[in-house]
XYZ file of C-alpha atoms in Angstrom:
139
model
C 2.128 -7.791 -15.464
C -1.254 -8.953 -16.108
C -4.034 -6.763 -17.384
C -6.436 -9.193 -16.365
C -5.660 -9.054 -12.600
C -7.528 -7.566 -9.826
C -4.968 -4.272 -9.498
C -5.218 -3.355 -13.068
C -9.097 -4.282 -13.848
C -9.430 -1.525 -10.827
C -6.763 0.792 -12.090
C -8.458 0.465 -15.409
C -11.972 1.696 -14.171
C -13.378 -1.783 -14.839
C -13.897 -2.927 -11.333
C -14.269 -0.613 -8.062
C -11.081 0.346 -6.048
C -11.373 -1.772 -2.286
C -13.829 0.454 0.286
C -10.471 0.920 2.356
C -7.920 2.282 -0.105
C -11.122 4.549 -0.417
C -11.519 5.686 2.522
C -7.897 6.162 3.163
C -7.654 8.621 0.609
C -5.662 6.522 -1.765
C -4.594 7.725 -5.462
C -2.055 6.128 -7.211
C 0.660 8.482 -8.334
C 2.928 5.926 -10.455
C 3.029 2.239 -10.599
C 6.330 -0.036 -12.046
C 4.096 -3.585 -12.110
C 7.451 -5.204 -13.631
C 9.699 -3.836 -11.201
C 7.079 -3.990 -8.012
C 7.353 -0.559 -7.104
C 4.616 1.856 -6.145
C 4.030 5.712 -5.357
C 0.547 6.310 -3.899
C -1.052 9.493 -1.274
C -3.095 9.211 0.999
C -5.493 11.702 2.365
C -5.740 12.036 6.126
C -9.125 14.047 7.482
C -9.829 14.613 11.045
C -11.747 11.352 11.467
C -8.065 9.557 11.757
C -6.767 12.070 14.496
C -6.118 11.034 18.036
C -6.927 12.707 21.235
C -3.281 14.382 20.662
C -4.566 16.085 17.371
C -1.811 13.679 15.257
C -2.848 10.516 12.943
C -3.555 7.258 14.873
C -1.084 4.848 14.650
C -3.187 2.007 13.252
C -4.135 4.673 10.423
C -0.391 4.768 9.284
C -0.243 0.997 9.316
C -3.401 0.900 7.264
C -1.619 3.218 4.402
C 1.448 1.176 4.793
C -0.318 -2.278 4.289
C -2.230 -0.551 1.525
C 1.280 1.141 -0.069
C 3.448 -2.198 -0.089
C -0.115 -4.282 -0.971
C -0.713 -2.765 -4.623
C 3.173 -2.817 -5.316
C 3.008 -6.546 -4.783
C -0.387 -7.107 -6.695
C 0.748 -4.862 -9.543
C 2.625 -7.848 -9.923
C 0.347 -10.690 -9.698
C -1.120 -12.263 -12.304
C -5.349 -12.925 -13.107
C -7.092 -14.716 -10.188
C -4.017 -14.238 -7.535
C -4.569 -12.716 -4.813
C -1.797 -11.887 -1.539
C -3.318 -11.524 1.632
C -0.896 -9.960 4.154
C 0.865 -12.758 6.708
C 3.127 -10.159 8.995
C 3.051 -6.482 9.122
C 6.015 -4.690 11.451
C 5.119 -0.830 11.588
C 8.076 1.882 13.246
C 6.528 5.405 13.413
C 9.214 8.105 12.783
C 7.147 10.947 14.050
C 3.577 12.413 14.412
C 1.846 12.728 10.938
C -0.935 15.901 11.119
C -4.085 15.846 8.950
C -3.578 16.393 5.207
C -1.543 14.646 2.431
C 0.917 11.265 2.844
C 3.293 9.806 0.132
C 3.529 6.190 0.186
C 6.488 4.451 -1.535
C 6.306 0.882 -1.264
C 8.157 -2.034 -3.024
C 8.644 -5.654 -3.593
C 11.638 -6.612 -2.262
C 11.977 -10.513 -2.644
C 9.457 -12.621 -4.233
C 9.620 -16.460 -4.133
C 7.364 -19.027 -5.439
C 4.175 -18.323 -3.093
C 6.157 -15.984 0.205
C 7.074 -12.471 -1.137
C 8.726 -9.649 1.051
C 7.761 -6.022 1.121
C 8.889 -2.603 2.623
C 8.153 0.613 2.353
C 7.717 3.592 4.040
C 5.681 6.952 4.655
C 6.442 10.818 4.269
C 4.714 13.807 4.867
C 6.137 17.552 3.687
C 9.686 15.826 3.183
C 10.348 13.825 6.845
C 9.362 9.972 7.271
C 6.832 9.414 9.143
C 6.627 5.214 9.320
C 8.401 2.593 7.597
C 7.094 -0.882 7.505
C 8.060 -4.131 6.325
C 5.656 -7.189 5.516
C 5.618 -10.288 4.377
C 2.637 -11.847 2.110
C 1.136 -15.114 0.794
C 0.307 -15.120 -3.191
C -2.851 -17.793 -3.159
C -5.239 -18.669 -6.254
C -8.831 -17.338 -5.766
Protein backbone atom coordinates (compact mmCIF):
# COMPACT_ATOMS: atom_id res chain seq x y z
CA UNK A 1 0.00 0.00 0.00
CA UNK A 2 1.27 3.19 -1.17
CA UNK A 3 0.29 6.52 0.27
CA UNK A 4 1.56 8.18 -2.62
CA UNK A 5 -0.84 6.57 -5.16
CA UNK A 6 -3.74 7.95 -6.92
CA UNK A 7 -6.51 5.98 -4.49
CA UNK A 8 -5.06 7.21 -1.32
CA UNK A 9 -3.89 10.96 -2.40
CA UNK A 10 -7.93 11.03 -3.16
CA UNK A 11 -8.96 9.16 -0.07
CA UNK A 12 -6.69 11.51 1.75
CA UNK A 13 -8.46 14.79 0.53
CA UNK A 14 -5.31 15.71 -1.42
CA UNK A 15 -6.56 15.19 -4.89
CA UNK A 16 -10.39 15.16 -6.11
CA UNK A 17 -12.35 11.80 -6.15
CA UNK A 18 -12.97 10.83 -10.32
CA UNK A 19 -16.34 12.95 -11.66
CA UNK A 20 -17.93 9.33 -11.98
CA UNK A 21 -17.48 7.70 -8.58
CA UNK A 22 -19.12 11.22 -7.94
CA UNK A 23 -21.82 11.10 -9.61
CA UNK A 24 -22.54 7.56 -8.77
CA UNK A 25 -22.93 8.34 -5.32
CA UNK A 26 -19.79 6.64 -4.18
CA UNK A 27 -18.47 6.69 -0.38
CA UNK A 28 -16.11 4.40 0.74
CA UNK A 29 -17.25 2.46 3.76
CA UNK A 30 -13.91 0.36 4.51
CA UNK A 31 -10.90 -0.32 2.48
CA UNK A 32 -8.18 -3.52 3.19
CA UNK A 33 -5.36 -1.97 0.51
CA UNK A 34 -3.11 -5.09 1.67
CA UNK A 35 -5.65 -7.59 1.29
CA UNK A 36 -7.51 -5.85 -1.96
CA UNK A 37 -10.77 -5.75 -0.55
CA UNK A 38 -13.30 -2.95 -0.65
CA UNK A 39 -16.84 -1.93 0.85
CA UNK A 40 -18.25 1.16 -0.90
CA UNK A 41 -22.39 2.61 -1.48
CA UNK A 42 -23.58 3.98 -3.95
CA UNK A 43 -26.41 6.37 -4.21
CA UNK A 44 -28.98 5.78 -6.93
CA UNK A 45 -31.44 9.04 -7.75
CA UNK A 46 -34.07 8.97 -10.31
CA UNK A 47 -31.77 10.16 -13.10
CA UNK A 48 -30.49 6.27 -13.31
CA UNK A 49 -34.13 4.80 -13.53
CA UNK A 50 -35.47 3.17 -16.62
CA UNK A 51 -38.76 3.47 -18.29
CA UNK A 52 -39.69 0.40 -15.82
CA UNK A 53 -39.04 2.69 -12.70
CA UNK A 54 -35.82 0.15 -11.72
CA UNK A 55 -31.91 1.15 -12.14
CA UNK A 56 -30.52 0.83 -15.71
CA UNK A 57 -28.45 -1.89 -16.25
CA UNK A 58 -25.37 -0.02 -17.47
CA UNK A 59 -25.76 2.00 -14.04
CA UNK A 60 -25.10 -1.30 -12.04
CA UNK A 61 -22.13 -2.09 -14.24
CA UNK A 62 -20.84 1.40 -13.66
CA UNK A 63 -20.90 0.76 -9.62
CA UNK A 64 -19.49 -2.61 -10.23
CA UNK A 65 -16.47 -1.38 -12.39
CA UNK A 66 -16.17 1.39 -9.84
CA UNK A 67 -16.49 -1.31 -6.62
CA UNK A 68 -13.81 -3.94 -7.95
CA UNK A 69 -11.66 -0.67 -9.53
CA UNK A 70 -10.64 1.01 -6.06
CA UNK A 71 -10.13 -2.55 -4.44
CA UNK A 72 -7.51 -3.15 -7.08
CA UNK A 73 -5.93 0.46 -6.95
CA UNK A 74 -5.95 0.42 -3.15
CA UNK A 75 -3.34 -1.79 -4.08
CA UNK A 76 -1.25 -0.14 -6.57
CA UNK A 77 1.57 1.61 -5.95
CA UNK A 78 2.54 5.74 -6.96
CA UNK A 79 2.15 6.42 -10.72
CA UNK A 80 0.18 2.93 -11.56
CA UNK A 81 -2.69 3.08 -12.88
CA UNK A 82 -5.32 -0.21 -14.06
CA UNK A 83 -7.56 0.56 -16.68
CA UNK A 84 -10.31 -2.09 -16.97
CA UNK A 85 -9.64 -4.84 -20.04
CA UNK A 86 -13.07 -7.11 -19.58
CA UNK A 87 -16.06 -6.45 -17.54
CA UNK A 88 -18.87 -9.53 -17.39
CA UNK A 89 -22.01 -8.06 -15.48
CA UNK A 90 -25.14 -10.83 -14.28
CA UNK A 91 -28.05 -8.79 -12.79
CA UNK A 92 -29.77 -10.76 -9.95
CA UNK A 93 -32.81 -8.60 -9.83
CA UNK A 94 -34.24 -5.02 -10.27
CA UNK A 95 -32.38 -2.50 -7.96
CA UNK A 96 -35.03 0.66 -7.04
CA UNK A 97 -33.70 4.17 -6.34
CA UNK A 98 -31.84 4.66 -3.05
CA UNK A 99 -28.74 3.07 -1.39
CA UNK A 100 -26.29 0.05 -2.98
CA UNK A 101 -23.45 -1.83 -1.10
CA UNK A 102 -20.61 -2.67 -3.20
CA UNK A 103 -18.15 -5.39 -2.07
CA UNK A 104 -15.50 -5.88 -4.42
CA UNK A 105 -12.09 -7.73 -4.27
CA UNK A 106 -8.87 -8.67 -5.83
CA UNK A 107 -8.90 -12.01 -6.53
CA UNK A 108 -5.57 -12.90 -8.44
CA UNK A 109 -2.96 -10.47 -9.21
CA UNK A 110 0.02 -11.29 -11.49
CA UNK A 111 2.82 -9.26 -12.67
CA UNK A 112 0.79 -6.64 -14.95
CA UNK A 113 -3.05 -8.92 -15.49
CA UNK A 114 -5.00 -8.89 -12.15
CA UNK A 115 -8.55 -10.51 -11.66
CA UNK A 116 -11.48 -9.00 -9.86
CA UNK A 117 -15.09 -9.86 -8.66
CA UNK A 118 -17.47 -8.55 -6.78
CA UNK A 119 -20.87 -8.03 -6.43
CA UNK A 120 -23.93 -5.66 -5.50
CA UNK A 121 -26.74 -5.65 -2.72
CA UNK A 122 -29.49 -3.63 -1.91
CA UNK A 123 -31.72 -4.09 1.59
CA UNK A 124 -30.00 -7.66 1.98
CA UNK A 125 -30.65 -9.49 -1.77
CA UNK A 126 -27.87 -9.29 -4.64
CA UNK A 127 -28.60 -7.40 -7.12
CA UNK A 128 -25.39 -7.95 -9.78
CA UNK A 129 -22.24 -9.69 -9.50
CA UNK A 130 -19.45 -9.00 -11.86
CA UNK A 131 -16.15 -10.19 -12.60
CA UNK A 132 -13.26 -8.21 -14.48
CA UNK A 133 -10.11 -8.43 -15.45
CA UNK A 134 -7.53 -5.30 -15.52
CA UNK A 135 -4.16 -4.11 -16.88
CA UNK A 136 -1.73 -2.38 -14.11
CA UNK A 137 0.33 0.19 -16.62
CA UNK A 138 2.89 3.06 -15.48
CA UNK A 139 1.50 6.61 -16.11
Amino acid sequence: MDKNAFFWLVQDGHLPPPKAAETLGIKILNVDGSQGVIEVSFEATAAFTNPAGNVQGGFLAAMLDDTMGPALAATLKEGEFAPTLNLNVNFHTPARIGTLIGRGRVDRRGGQVCFLSGELEQDGRVIATATATALVRKL
